[in-house]
C-alpha cells in the first residue's frame, strides 16, 4: 500500500456562465507515500483546478474517474474532512478575511484538525509559542500574527502565510499551487526550506510550479507535465530542466 | 452546487430548530386583567405604592398616548397590535421582598443558569467573595416586571452610587427621579415612549455622583416570562460632573406563540466631563420559521451630553426579536461633547430590523462616530436609519459614519438610509457605506483549513463585526460572539 494518493481518469467541469466547461479530461496521477512530485504545465492547463478538486471546492463538478487518499474516496469527503485527513492546499491566490485575527484563525484551524484527528487541542500559550517559532523560521514578522488574515499582506507575505499554515496544520499531503510565484530568491529559499524540513516517510507533496528554479530547492521525486487537463508526460527531476530549456512544445507534440 | 446556496439550505433547515433559549419558568404570576385604560394605569401605580406625582405623570402620558398613533415610517411590517389584548402588569408571587439570595426562588436561579449567565457572575450573584480577578459586575436582575435580586448594593453605596430598581428610586429618591425622568425622552416623544411612560413597571435607576468612577460594571438581565405580558422597562442613568459609568443590558426570552410587545425607554444624562457607556446584547425570541410568535421590540433610547466634554457611547448587538425598531441617540448639547454608536444587527428567518441612531449636534466642537454593521440572512430585512444633524451653533462639529452590510444568501434585504442635515458651514460629515456577501472563496478557504461551514460563517461574521465587538466590555464580548454564532447556526446561509 505505498500508493498514497491515487487519481484515475479524473474528469471535472465548471459551470461557465451556464455552459459546462470540461477542464480535467481524464487525469491519472499516483503519488506514493513520502514522495514529492511536481506538476508543470502551461497556463490554463488545469493545474489549479486539480488542486481545488483535491481540496474539495464545490463549484467544480467531478464527472468521472476517482481520487483516493490513504485508501479513502477523497471525492466523498467535505473540504474540512479532507483537511482532517491530512490534505492541505497552499492557495495560488490566498483569500483575505477582513477582521479575522490571523493568530486566532490559525489556532482555531489547528485545533479543529487536531480535534478531528483525535489529538489534544493546543491552549493559547502553547499555540503562541509554536506560532512564534514557525514565523521566525519563515522569517516572518510577529506582527503578521496580529493582523487580519491576508488583509493588506504583500504577495510574498501571503505565500509565506500559506506555508506557515501548512507547517502548523501538519498535513500528510501538501499541495502547493505556484507558491513560488511572486517570491524573491531569498524568500524562495526560506519557503523551500519550510517544505523540505517536513519531508519524511509520512509526508507527500504535490508541487505545482512554472519554474524549474523552485525545483532546484525542492528536488522532486517525479515531474509530471500537464496540458489540456491531462498528464501528458512523467519523468525524473531532469524533465524540469528539459522544460526550462526547450519549453512545452515537444511534449505537446508528442502527446498530440 | 455552489457552497453558498448549499449553506443557505443547511441554514434554513437549522432555522427550524428550536430557539435555544426558548423555555419558560414556572413561577406563579400575579396578573392584572387584560387591557389598557386609566384604571389599569392607576392599578400599576397603586401596586407599586407610588406617590401621587408619579401617578399624575403616568396619567398625563396615558392621555397623550390615546391621541397618538403608531409611527409608520419605518421599513417594517406587522399585523395590527391589539393593545387591549395584553396584560400590563405581571409580578411573580412572593410573600415579601427577598432579603438575600437564599430567599430568591430557586426556579429563578435555575433560569439564570439556563440563560448561561457567566459563572463568575453567577458566583457574584450568589455572593461568593473574590470571585475572579476581573472587574466585578453588579447584577440587578429584572425578572419580568419586578426586580428580584440586587447585589453589590453595599460597595456601590460606599462609592455613593445609587443602583436600584426604578420603582424603588421613585420612593427613595423622588427628587432625582422628578428632576430627570422624561427630560431626555419627553412623555409624548413618540407613540411607544408615551405608552411606556403610562405603564412602565420597572427598570433600572443609576446615579453616579460628581467625580465618582463607578467601581464596577452595572449589568441587568431582562427576561419576559409571563404569557402576553408587554414589557415596559424604564431606565434612567445620571452621571454628574466627571463621573464615569458602564452599564450592560442583556436579555433573552422564552418561546411564545403570540407576538409580544416590548417598548422600553432608556434615558441617559451626562454632565460635564462625564462618560456613560451603555452596552446591549439583545436576543429576544425572533419567532418560529414563519416569523410567528416573536417579540416586537420598539425601543426609545436617548442620551444627552449636557455638560461640556461629556461623552455617551452606545454599543449594541441585536440578534433577536421579530421586529426591532430602535435608534439609540445622542444630543450633544455640551461644548466638545462626544457621541458614539456602535451597532451589530443580525436578522435571519423572517426578522425585520429598522435600527440606527441620531446624533444631534447642538454645541461647538462636538464629535460623533457611527459604526453600524448589518448582517442579513434568510428572508430577513434590515435597515440602517441614521440622522446626523449639525445645528447652526455646532461650529466645527464632526461626524464620521460607517455602514457596512453583509448579505448571506439572496433572499434577504439590507438598506441604508442616512439623513444628513447640516446647518453650519464649518461642520464636517463623512459617510462611508459598503455592502458585501460572504464569498465562496472565503468559505472554501476556511473549510480547507478544517472549519465546518458554520464555523467558517461564524468566523467571517465575527471578523466583519470586529470594530463593534471590541467596544463591548469584556464581560459581554464573549457572550456576544457566542450569540452571533448561535444566530448564525439558525440564520446564516
Ligand atoms: N470559475 C471558472 N469559470 C470559467 N472558467 C474557469 C474557471 N476556473 C478555471 N477556468 C478555466 O479553466 C482552465 C484551467 O484553469 P486553471 O485550473 O486555473 O489552470 P492553471 O492553474 O493550470 O493555469 C482555464 O482555461 C480557465 O480559464
Ligand atoms: Mg493556476
XYZ file of C-alpha atoms and ligand atoms in Angstrom:
777
model
C 0.000 0.000 0.000
C 2.549 2.595 -0.980
C 0.045 4.431 -3.196
C -0.799 7.331 -1.007
C -2.665 9.479 -3.475
C -4.200 7.713 -6.455
C -6.069 9.645 -9.118
C -7.583 7.726 -12.011
C -9.298 9.096 -15.095
C -10.385 12.208 -13.227
C -12.763 14.448 -15.117
C -14.105 17.729 -13.797
C -16.036 20.612 -15.214
C -17.115 24.050 -14.204
C -20.239 25.949 -14.943
C -19.048 28.842 -17.113
C -21.998 31.205 -17.417
C -24.499 28.413 -17.858
C -22.500 26.097 -20.096
C -20.409 23.337 -18.580
C -16.741 23.610 -19.409
C -14.626 20.499 -19.002
C -11.243 21.289 -17.514
C -9.869 17.974 -16.243
C -10.192 15.446 -19.012
C -9.192 12.076 -17.626
C -6.245 12.733 -15.391
C -4.100 9.960 -13.905
C -1.635 10.590 -11.132
C -0.180 8.488 -8.336
C 1.956 9.796 -5.515
C 3.442 7.157 -3.225
C 3.864 7.785 0.465
C 6.789 10.028 1.324
C 7.368 11.306 -2.210
C 7.369 14.799 -3.586
C 6.005 15.204 -7.095
C 5.963 18.294 -9.257
C 3.423 19.313 -11.882
C 4.444 21.733 -14.595
C 2.262 22.912 -17.387
C 1.220 25.887 -19.455
C -1.246 28.449 -18.116
C -4.788 27.236 -18.303
C -3.887 23.546 -18.412
C -5.941 22.876 -15.278
C -3.338 22.748 -12.522
C -5.236 24.963 -10.093
C -8.437 23.137 -10.955
C -6.789 19.856 -9.969
C -5.690 21.336 -6.660
C -9.190 22.676 -5.961
C -10.855 19.385 -6.832
C -8.488 17.540 -4.497
C -9.202 20.017 -1.692
C -12.959 19.762 -2.246
C -14.060 23.010 -3.828
C -17.730 22.564 -4.675
C -18.091 24.661 -7.793
C -16.089 22.094 -9.713
C -18.233 19.139 -10.628
C -16.485 15.805 -10.897
C -17.975 13.949 -13.843
C -15.743 10.907 -13.983
C -12.838 8.999 -12.503
C -11.746 8.765 -8.915
C -9.332 10.113 -6.349
C -8.287 8.102 -3.333
C -6.114 9.202 -0.469
C -4.938 6.857 2.271
C -7.368 4.353 0.775
C -10.351 6.677 1.248
C -12.531 8.056 -1.506
C -11.442 11.663 -1.330
C -14.261 12.924 -3.514
C -16.834 11.772 -0.961
C -15.438 13.988 1.777
C -16.207 17.571 2.752
C -13.301 20.006 2.476
C -12.883 20.101 6.253
C -12.843 16.298 6.424
C -10.082 16.244 3.841
C -8.170 18.758 5.945
C -8.558 16.460 8.941
C -7.360 13.525 6.836
C -4.190 15.466 6.092
C -4.812 17.255 2.808
C -3.520 20.803 2.688
C -3.710 23.247 -0.199
C -1.478 26.305 -0.325
C -3.601 28.590 -2.497
C -2.287 30.246 -5.611
C -4.281 33.308 -4.529
C -4.768 33.248 -0.757
C -8.073 34.721 0.366
C -8.482 37.779 2.583
C -10.623 37.530 5.716
C -11.270 41.085 6.958
C -11.358 41.478 10.727
C -10.359 37.850 11.387
C -7.244 37.865 13.514
C -4.549 35.704 11.941
C -3.342 34.109 15.184
C -6.898 33.331 16.172
C -7.641 31.888 12.753
C -4.550 29.701 12.863
C -5.203 28.432 16.351
C -8.825 27.621 15.617
C -7.811 25.835 12.420
C -5.054 23.886 14.145
C -7.383 22.833 16.923
C -10.152 21.927 14.508
C -7.907 19.459 12.682
C -6.247 18.250 15.884
C -9.653 17.515 17.340
C -10.770 15.740 14.170
C -7.566 13.689 14.227
C -8.145 12.741 17.857
C -5.221 14.813 19.088
C -5.182 17.096 22.074
C -6.074 20.726 21.428
C -3.461 23.396 21.989
C -4.060 26.065 24.605
C -3.415 29.693 23.749
C 0.014 29.771 25.353
C 1.481 26.670 23.735
C -0.034 27.656 20.414
C 1.524 31.107 20.523
C 4.904 29.604 21.371
C 4.661 27.272 18.400
C 3.424 30.003 16.076
C 6.297 32.292 17.080
C 8.838 29.540 16.374
C 7.349 28.918 12.967
C 7.062 32.580 11.979
C 10.686 33.221 12.809
C 11.695 30.084 10.934
C 9.944 31.556 7.882
C 11.478 34.987 8.579
C 8.012 36.439 9.063
C 7.460 39.346 11.391
C 5.475 38.509 14.524
C 3.192 41.382 13.524
C 1.696 39.126 10.867
C 0.010 37.088 13.587
C -1.800 40.157 14.863
C -3.172 41.287 11.549
C -6.322 40.189 9.762
C -5.827 37.044 7.647
C -4.086 38.070 4.400
C -5.553 41.578 4.528
C -3.026 44.068 3.258
C -0.368 41.350 3.014
C 2.070 41.667 0.125
C 2.125 38.825 -2.408
C 5.173 37.325 -0.728
C 3.665 37.677 2.744
C 0.544 35.860 1.641
C 2.611 32.965 0.301
C 4.606 32.735 3.489
C 1.395 32.803 5.462
C 0.255 29.775 3.456
C 3.455 27.948 4.297
C 3.024 28.938 7.933
C -0.448 27.395 7.913
C 0.908 24.270 6.271
C 3.567 23.828 8.925
C 1.100 24.365 11.756
C -1.540 22.046 10.320
C 0.993 19.246 9.738
C -0.527 17.737 6.609
C 0.432 14.387 5.140
C -0.303 15.664 1.635
C 0.626 19.249 0.846
C -0.451 20.680 -2.481
C 1.462 23.853 -3.269
C -0.124 25.815 -6.093
C 2.505 28.163 -7.526
C 3.681 29.041 -4.055
C 6.926 30.271 -5.638
C 5.355 32.884 -7.864
C 5.980 36.392 -6.611
C 8.772 35.347 -4.281
C 12.294 36.746 -4.499
C 15.194 34.340 -4.303
C 15.672 34.676 -0.544
C 12.002 34.122 0.143
C 12.047 31.174 -2.242
C 14.848 29.557 -0.266
C 13.040 30.100 3.013
C 9.798 28.662 1.667
C 11.611 25.675 0.132
C 13.295 25.006 3.454
C 9.889 25.210 5.108
C 8.723 22.381 2.849
C 11.929 20.340 2.861
C 12.077 20.134 6.639
C 8.678 18.438 6.594
C 9.862 15.788 4.131
C 9.865 12.309 5.544
C 8.201 8.929 5.198
C 4.791 10.326 6.217
C 4.775 13.474 4.130
C 3.931 13.658 0.459
C 3.650 16.755 -1.610
C 2.391 17.916 -4.972
C 4.290 20.995 -6.057
C 2.676 22.967 -8.878
C 5.046 25.411 -10.491
C 6.002 27.190 -13.665
C 9.623 27.444 -12.850
C 12.385 24.955 -12.623
C 14.019 27.312 -10.126
C 11.809 26.126 -7.249
C 12.631 22.524 -8.079
C 16.310 23.260 -7.538
C 15.420 23.845 -3.918
C 12.652 21.308 -3.507
C 14.049 18.411 -5.507
C 11.091 16.298 -6.612
C 10.999 12.527 -6.940
C 8.940 12.817 -10.098
C 7.946 15.574 -12.500
C 4.674 15.490 -14.460
C 3.838 17.600 -17.443
C 0.210 18.677 -17.615
C -1.623 20.017 -20.639
C -5.290 20.285 -21.606
C -6.479 18.654 -18.393
C -4.239 15.574 -18.566
C -0.802 14.420 -17.503
C 0.976 14.011 -20.807
C 4.431 13.075 -19.628
C 6.119 11.922 -16.426
C 9.772 11.539 -15.563
C 12.516 12.336 -13.055
C 13.793 15.772 -11.997
C 15.578 16.063 -15.364
C 12.181 16.744 -17.019
C 12.093 20.115 -15.276
C 15.490 21.056 -16.668
C 14.434 19.958 -20.108
C 11.256 22.034 -19.912
C 13.145 25.079 -18.796
C 15.431 24.747 -21.813
C 13.029 23.709 -24.532
C 9.531 24.654 -23.392
C 6.365 22.551 -23.555
C 6.288 22.236 -27.319
C 7.932 18.851 -27.703
C 5.744 17.292 -25.031
C 2.607 18.761 -26.541
C 3.555 17.453 -29.970
C 4.440 14.017 -28.632
C 1.089 13.848 -26.885
C -0.867 15.008 -29.890
C -23.880 23.014 -6.182
C -22.213 26.237 -5.117
C -21.411 26.244 -1.447
C -23.374 29.349 -0.643
C -26.682 28.033 -1.857
C -25.989 24.792 -0.087
C -25.165 26.640 3.104
C -28.367 28.515 2.764
C -30.276 25.295 2.595
C -28.467 23.892 5.570
C -29.190 27.030 7.447
C -32.798 27.176 6.516
C -33.115 23.693 7.918
C -31.362 24.751 11.078
C -33.548 27.805 11.377
C -36.342 25.414 12.082
C -34.560 24.005 15.074
C -35.923 25.402 18.281
C -34.868 28.658 19.723
C -32.119 27.556 22.016
C -33.180 29.700 24.910
C -36.886 29.266 24.431
C -38.138 27.933 27.689
C -40.455 29.071 30.353
C -40.024 29.088 34.064
C -42.718 28.021 36.307
C -43.257 30.803 38.787
C -46.683 31.836 39.855
C -47.750 35.180 38.481
C -49.822 37.992 39.811
C -51.575 39.265 36.677
C -53.572 42.385 36.047
C -56.629 41.859 33.817
C -56.059 42.286 30.093
C -56.492 45.701 28.571
C -55.336 49.257 28.923
C -57.311 52.135 30.451
C -56.901 54.685 33.213
C -57.853 52.134 35.828
C -55.024 49.862 34.759
C -52.599 52.792 34.986
C -53.924 53.523 38.470
C -53.629 49.881 39.410
C -49.991 49.695 38.312
C -49.191 52.824 40.270
C -51.034 51.512 43.307
C -49.324 48.099 43.192
C -46.023 49.946 43.075
C -47.117 52.076 46.051
C -46.193 55.150 44.077
C -46.634 58.743 45.249
C -49.317 60.915 43.711
C -46.927 62.873 41.448
C -45.902 59.666 39.748
C -49.469 58.631 39.137
C -50.248 62.066 37.728
C -47.247 61.778 35.427
C -48.435 58.389 34.195
C -51.983 59.582 33.619
C -50.713 62.544 31.635
C -48.707 60.143 29.498
C -51.661 57.831 29.052
C -53.868 60.670 27.845
C -51.189 61.800 25.415
C -50.820 58.243 24.137
C -54.545 57.967 23.471
C -54.248 60.830 20.999
C -51.256 59.347 19.200
C -50.926 56.673 16.569
C -48.219 54.175 15.740
C -45.429 55.546 13.588
C -45.482 54.182 10.047
C -42.240 55.472 8.548
C -40.041 52.520 9.492
C -39.434 49.775 6.961
C -41.259 47.149 8.974
C -44.493 45.258 8.542
C -46.613 43.560 11.141
C -50.247 42.799 11.754
C -52.004 45.476 13.823
C -51.204 45.240 17.504
C -54.234 44.962 19.766
C -53.179 46.992 22.772
C -56.258 45.858 24.664
C -55.283 42.200 24.355
C -52.355 42.206 26.745
C -51.661 42.226 30.447
C -49.908 45.370 31.584
C -48.849 44.124 34.940
C -47.332 40.778 35.924
C -45.413 40.012 39.048
C -44.078 36.761 40.481
C -45.985 35.972 43.650
C -43.960 36.346 46.793
C -44.625 36.918 50.463
C -42.295 39.875 50.943
C -39.208 41.236 49.271
C -36.210 38.865 49.454
C -33.593 39.942 51.963
C -30.923 37.732 50.459
C -30.413 35.376 47.564
C -31.409 32.454 49.752
C -34.876 33.839 49.613
C -34.865 34.078 45.856
C -36.979 31.439 44.171
C -34.556 28.636 43.196
C -36.527 28.389 39.961
C -35.308 31.865 39.108
C -31.728 30.983 39.833
C -32.082 27.952 37.595
C -33.399 30.274 34.908
C -30.252 32.343 35.109
C -28.264 29.156 34.805
C -30.136 28.164 31.666
C -29.573 31.614 30.266
C -25.893 30.922 30.502
C -25.087 33.816 32.751
C -21.304 33.526 33.077
C -20.165 31.505 36.032
C -18.298 34.348 37.673
C -21.438 36.439 37.545
C -23.447 33.585 38.994
C -20.912 33.352 41.769
C -21.252 37.030 42.402
C -24.971 36.682 42.253
C -24.585 34.034 44.897
C -22.393 36.422 46.855
C -19.147 34.468 46.572
C -16.352 36.737 47.760
C -13.408 37.480 45.472
C -14.780 35.504 42.549
C -12.347 36.033 39.681
C -9.927 38.940 39.357
C -11.946 40.732 36.732
C -13.843 43.920 37.369
C -16.801 42.836 39.437
C -20.234 43.021 37.891
C -23.296 44.089 39.743
C -26.416 42.354 38.561
C -29.773 43.913 39.130
C -31.915 41.142 37.799
C -35.260 42.132 36.367
C -37.428 39.069 36.300
C -40.468 40.008 34.333
C -41.540 43.312 35.714
C -40.123 43.070 39.161
C -36.567 43.231 40.306
C -35.930 40.252 42.472
C -32.274 40.408 43.292
C -29.801 43.208 43.614
C -26.244 42.534 44.563
C -23.309 44.709 45.360
C -25.555 47.425 46.631
C -23.204 47.979 49.522
C -19.991 48.508 47.534
C -21.847 50.845 45.272
C -23.404 52.701 48.180
C -19.949 53.237 49.693
C -18.886 54.905 46.460
C -22.051 56.973 46.587
C -23.508 55.267 43.535
C -27.215 54.585 43.536
C -28.141 51.487 41.524
C -31.626 50.194 42.157
C -34.924 49.315 40.512
C -36.552 52.495 39.292
C -39.691 51.660 41.270
C -37.574 51.898 44.389
C -35.904 55.113 43.234
C -39.326 56.695 42.816
C -39.929 56.100 46.502
C -36.407 56.515 47.916
C -35.022 59.266 45.671
C -38.063 61.154 44.380
C -36.127 64.430 43.986
C -33.720 62.836 41.498
C -36.365 60.951 39.562
C -38.596 64.020 39.376
C -35.715 66.145 38.190
C -34.658 63.898 35.310
C -37.422 61.481 34.332
C -38.816 62.422 30.935
C -36.261 65.179 30.353
C -34.372 63.302 27.639
C -37.294 61.396 26.183
C -40.354 63.588 26.768
C -43.527 61.734 27.653
C -45.114 62.396 24.269
C -41.911 61.997 22.244
C -43.419 59.138 20.305
C -46.210 56.614 20.476
C -44.154 53.946 22.218
C -42.456 56.270 24.685
C -45.864 57.629 25.704
C -47.134 54.084 26.182
C -44.071 53.223 28.224
C -44.467 56.339 30.376
C -48.025 55.356 31.208
C -47.481 51.729 32.101
C -43.788 51.067 32.822
C -43.466 48.633 35.659
C -39.779 48.556 36.327
C -36.270 49.062 35.098
C -33.051 50.396 36.489
C -32.035 53.646 38.057
C -28.404 54.690 38.254
C -26.997 57.844 39.813
C -23.262 58.436 39.876
C -22.299 61.499 41.894
C -19.748 64.122 40.944
C -16.200 62.860 40.426
C -17.085 59.224 41.053
C -15.895 56.479 38.765
C -18.417 53.682 39.250
C -16.413 50.850 40.840
C -17.989 48.089 38.745
C -19.794 47.367 35.518
C -23.527 47.515 36.046
C -25.445 44.716 34.453
C -29.108 43.914 34.172
C -30.692 40.867 32.710
C -34.174 41.262 31.402
C -36.440 38.417 30.640
C -40.023 38.169 29.631
C -41.718 35.375 31.401
C -45.444 35.847 31.633
C -47.648 34.950 28.692
C -48.988 38.006 26.859
C -47.298 40.475 29.119
C -45.987 43.553 27.427
C -42.677 44.670 28.771
C -42.178 48.308 29.520
C -38.868 48.865 31.186
C -37.817 52.318 32.124
C -34.178 53.083 32.707
C -32.657 56.327 33.863
C -28.915 56.858 34.238
C -27.394 60.076 35.517
C -23.676 60.783 35.630
C -22.745 64.020 37.375
C -19.622 66.091 36.542
C -16.548 63.889 35.913
C -18.488 60.740 36.771
C -17.964 57.543 34.782
C -20.231 54.531 34.463
C -20.536 51.491 32.230
C -23.930 49.843 32.060
C -24.639 46.476 30.465
C -28.046 45.294 29.417
C -28.815 41.882 28.039
C -31.822 39.754 27.503
C -33.200 36.501 26.153
C -36.797 35.421 26.067
C -38.776 32.204 26.196
C -40.658 30.717 23.303
C -44.190 32.011 22.697
C -46.968 31.735 20.162
C -48.324 35.241 20.350
C -46.447 38.364 19.496
C -45.262 40.253 22.463
C -44.764 43.938 22.665
C -41.651 45.319 24.213
C -41.363 49.084 24.441
C -38.568 50.232 26.673
C -37.379 53.736 27.310
C -33.811 54.483 28.339
C -32.661 57.972 29.276
C -29.041 58.956 29.890
C -27.837 62.247 31.290
C -24.116 63.044 31.209
C -22.902 66.248 32.864
C -19.542 67.991 32.438
C -16.678 65.599 31.597
C -18.894 62.640 32.469
C -18.795 59.385 30.488
C -21.652 56.912 30.134
C -21.076 53.697 28.272
C -24.260 51.746 27.562
C -23.915 48.270 26.066
C -26.701 45.982 24.972
C -26.871 42.412 23.811
C -30.419 41.815 22.651
C -31.664 38.325 21.953
C -35.412 38.339 22.315
C -37.234 35.434 20.752
C -37.354 36.089 16.996
C -40.333 33.869 16.229
C -40.535 30.498 14.539
C -39.513 29.817 10.932
C -42.650 31.607 9.777
C -41.906 34.555 11.999
C -44.735 33.595 14.322
C -44.509 34.380 17.996
C -41.537 36.707 18.021
C -41.044 39.783 20.128
C -41.861 43.242 18.798
C -39.147 45.447 20.144
C -39.924 49.153 19.967
C -37.325 50.928 21.992
C -36.586 54.582 22.630
C -33.049 55.148 23.866
C -31.605 58.579 24.100
C -28.803 60.282 25.940
C -27.938 63.895 26.436
C -24.415 65.212 26.861
C -25.481 68.178 28.959
C -22.108 69.291 30.168
C -19.036 70.294 28.219
C -16.816 67.426 27.066
C -19.349 64.848 28.189
C -19.338 61.552 26.313
C -22.024 58.957 25.656
C -21.249 55.706 23.937
C -23.909 53.236 22.806
C -22.871 49.736 21.792
C -25.466 47.216 20.734
C -25.526 43.690 19.426
C -29.032 42.997 18.194
C -29.707 39.412 17.211
C -33.226 38.725 18.390
C -36.835 39.921 18.100
C -39.254 39.536 15.223
C -39.225 43.302 14.804
C -36.640 45.730 16.058
C -37.366 49.455 15.993
C -34.612 51.185 17.815
C -32.470 54.317 17.430
C -30.197 54.974 20.396
C -29.397 58.631 20.052
C -27.189 61.360 21.446
C -27.987 65.007 21.953
C -24.666 66.810 22.040
C -25.531 69.926 23.988
C -22.260 70.463 25.853
C -19.286 72.080 24.111
C -16.832 69.490 22.822
C -19.105 66.649 23.838
C -18.872 63.263 22.120
C -21.487 60.773 20.942
C -20.742 57.250 19.736
C -22.872 54.485 18.310
C -21.504 51.030 17.574
C -24.008 48.525 16.330
C -24.264 44.989 15.057
C -27.708 43.973 13.859
C -28.249 40.400 12.737
C -31.509 39.387 11.092
C -32.441 35.956 9.903
C -35.506 33.921 9.098
C -38.283 36.490 8.768
C -36.908 39.013 11.194
C -37.176 42.718 10.450
C -34.917 45.365 11.891
C -35.065 49.082 11.396
C -32.356 50.469 13.603
C -29.753 53.170 13.710
C -29.019 56.319 15.586
C -29.468 60.057 15.739
C -26.610 62.381 16.504
C -27.894 65.871 17.216
C -25.018 68.348 17.363
C -26.094 71.474 19.235
C -22.829 72.891 20.541
C -19.426 73.808 19.067
C -16.654 71.221 18.656
C -18.984 68.292 19.180
C -17.969 64.982 17.637
C -19.859 61.827 16.794
C -18.912 58.422 15.450
C -21.285 55.858 13.992
C -20.219 52.349 13.094
C -23.139 50.165 12.034
C -22.752 46.587 10.872
C -25.779 44.891 9.424
C -25.942 41.182 8.711
C -28.959 39.806 6.917
C -29.709 36.170 6.202
C -32.697 34.015 5.348
C -35.672 36.093 4.225
C -34.982 38.852 6.665
C -34.884 42.542 6.084
C -32.647 45.039 7.760
C -32.480 48.802 7.531
C -29.925 51.166 8.941
C -31.567 54.540 9.515
C -29.373 57.297 10.820
C -29.671 61.009 11.282
C -26.758 63.387 11.721
C -27.851 66.941 12.382
C -25.487 69.883 12.749
C -27.260 72.866 14.244
C -26.065 76.414 13.474
C -24.231 76.647 16.802
C -22.351 73.367 16.277
C -19.266 75.089 14.882
C -16.576 72.616 13.858
C -18.913 69.726 14.504
C -17.589 66.436 13.211
C -19.282 63.202 12.303
C -17.920 60.022 10.872
C -20.371 57.354 9.792
C -19.570 53.903 8.510
C -22.317 51.486 7.500
C -21.422 48.031 6.309
C -23.901 45.383 5.259
C -23.184 41.710 4.871
C -25.700 39.623 2.974
C -25.982 35.899 3.351
C -27.987 34.228 0.617
C -30.062 36.103 -1.934
C -33.460 36.249 -0.254
C -32.655 38.904 2.306
C -32.506 42.650 2.124
C -30.290 45.373 3.568
C -30.928 49.079 3.256
C -29.074 52.150 4.372
C -31.000 55.352 4.944
C -28.710 58.136 6.085
C -30.246 61.534 6.770
C -27.772 64.380 6.916
C -28.849 67.872 7.948
C -26.099 70.417 8.151
C -26.991 73.974 9.064
C -23.457 75.016 9.565
C -20.628 75.597 7.103
C -17.788 74.606 9.424
C -19.232 71.190 10.231
C -17.765 68.144 8.564
C -19.726 64.967 7.939
C -18.215 61.857 6.422
C -20.209 58.846 5.371
C -18.921 55.524 4.117
C -21.058 52.559 3.188
C -20.286 49.086 1.864
C -22.335 46.049 1.008
C -20.737 42.654 0.676
C -21.518 38.985 0.594
C -19.673 36.113 2.170
C -17.815 34.794 -0.844
C -17.392 31.196 -1.967
C -13.670 31.857 -1.870
C -13.744 32.802 1.790
C -15.895 29.841 2.766
C -13.775 27.376 0.844
C -10.558 28.851 2.180
C -11.742 28.407 5.772
C -13.127 24.930 5.174
C -9.908 23.779 3.570
C -8.278 24.753 6.880
C -10.590 22.458 8.825
C -13.520 24.729 9.712
C -17.037 23.446 9.199
C -19.226 25.597 7.032
C -20.990 27.034 10.065
C -17.768 27.761 11.865
C -16.471 29.442 8.722
C -19.529 31.669 8.501
C -19.260 32.472 12.208
C -15.627 33.358 11.824
C -16.217 35.625 8.863
C -19.162 37.352 10.505
C -17.284 37.889 13.737
C -14.479 39.404 11.678
C -16.959 41.650 9.940
C -18.250 42.876 13.316
C -14.892 43.234 14.972
C -14.848 47.032 15.151
C -18.081 46.923 17.095
C -17.417 43.861 19.252
C -14.177 45.359 20.528
C -16.226 48.206 22.017
C -18.106 45.797 24.265
C -16.949 45.345 27.827
C -15.025 42.092 28.288
C -17.951 40.625 30.216
C -20.092 40.858 27.115
C -17.675 40.295 24.270
C -17.569 36.533 24.683
C -21.303 36.256 25.162
C -21.874 38.403 22.082
C -19.623 36.250 19.930
C -21.422 33.163 21.169
C -24.707 34.803 20.360
C -23.612 35.660 16.826
C -22.545 32.058 16.373
C -25.892 30.826 17.715
C -27.881 33.144 15.475
C -25.696 32.051 12.595
C -26.417 28.426 13.308
C -30.029 29.145 12.811
C -29.761 32.018 10.438
C -26.893 32.104 8.022
C -26.989 30.659 4.586
N -14.529 29.526 -12.445
C -14.179 29.340 -13.727
N -15.021 29.707 -14.717
C -14.685 29.549 -16.009
N -13.521 29.019 -16.416
C -12.644 28.628 -15.490
C -12.921 28.762 -14.096
N -11.870 28.291 -13.395
C -10.974 27.903 -14.309
N -11.429 28.080 -15.571
C -10.740 27.777 -16.809
O -10.217 26.500 -16.692
C -8.967 26.428 -17.305
C -7.949 25.897 -16.325
O -7.746 26.845 -15.308
P -6.714 26.599 -14.113
O -7.046 25.338 -13.457
O -6.699 27.832 -13.277
O -5.337 26.444 -14.902
P -3.824 26.618 -14.426
O -3.810 26.660 -12.960
O -3.144 25.449 -14.991
O -3.347 27.910 -15.022
C -8.645 27.812 -17.816
O -8.989 27.887 -19.163
C -9.544 28.688 -17.005
O -9.876 29.862 -17.688
Mg -3.137 28.045 -11.574
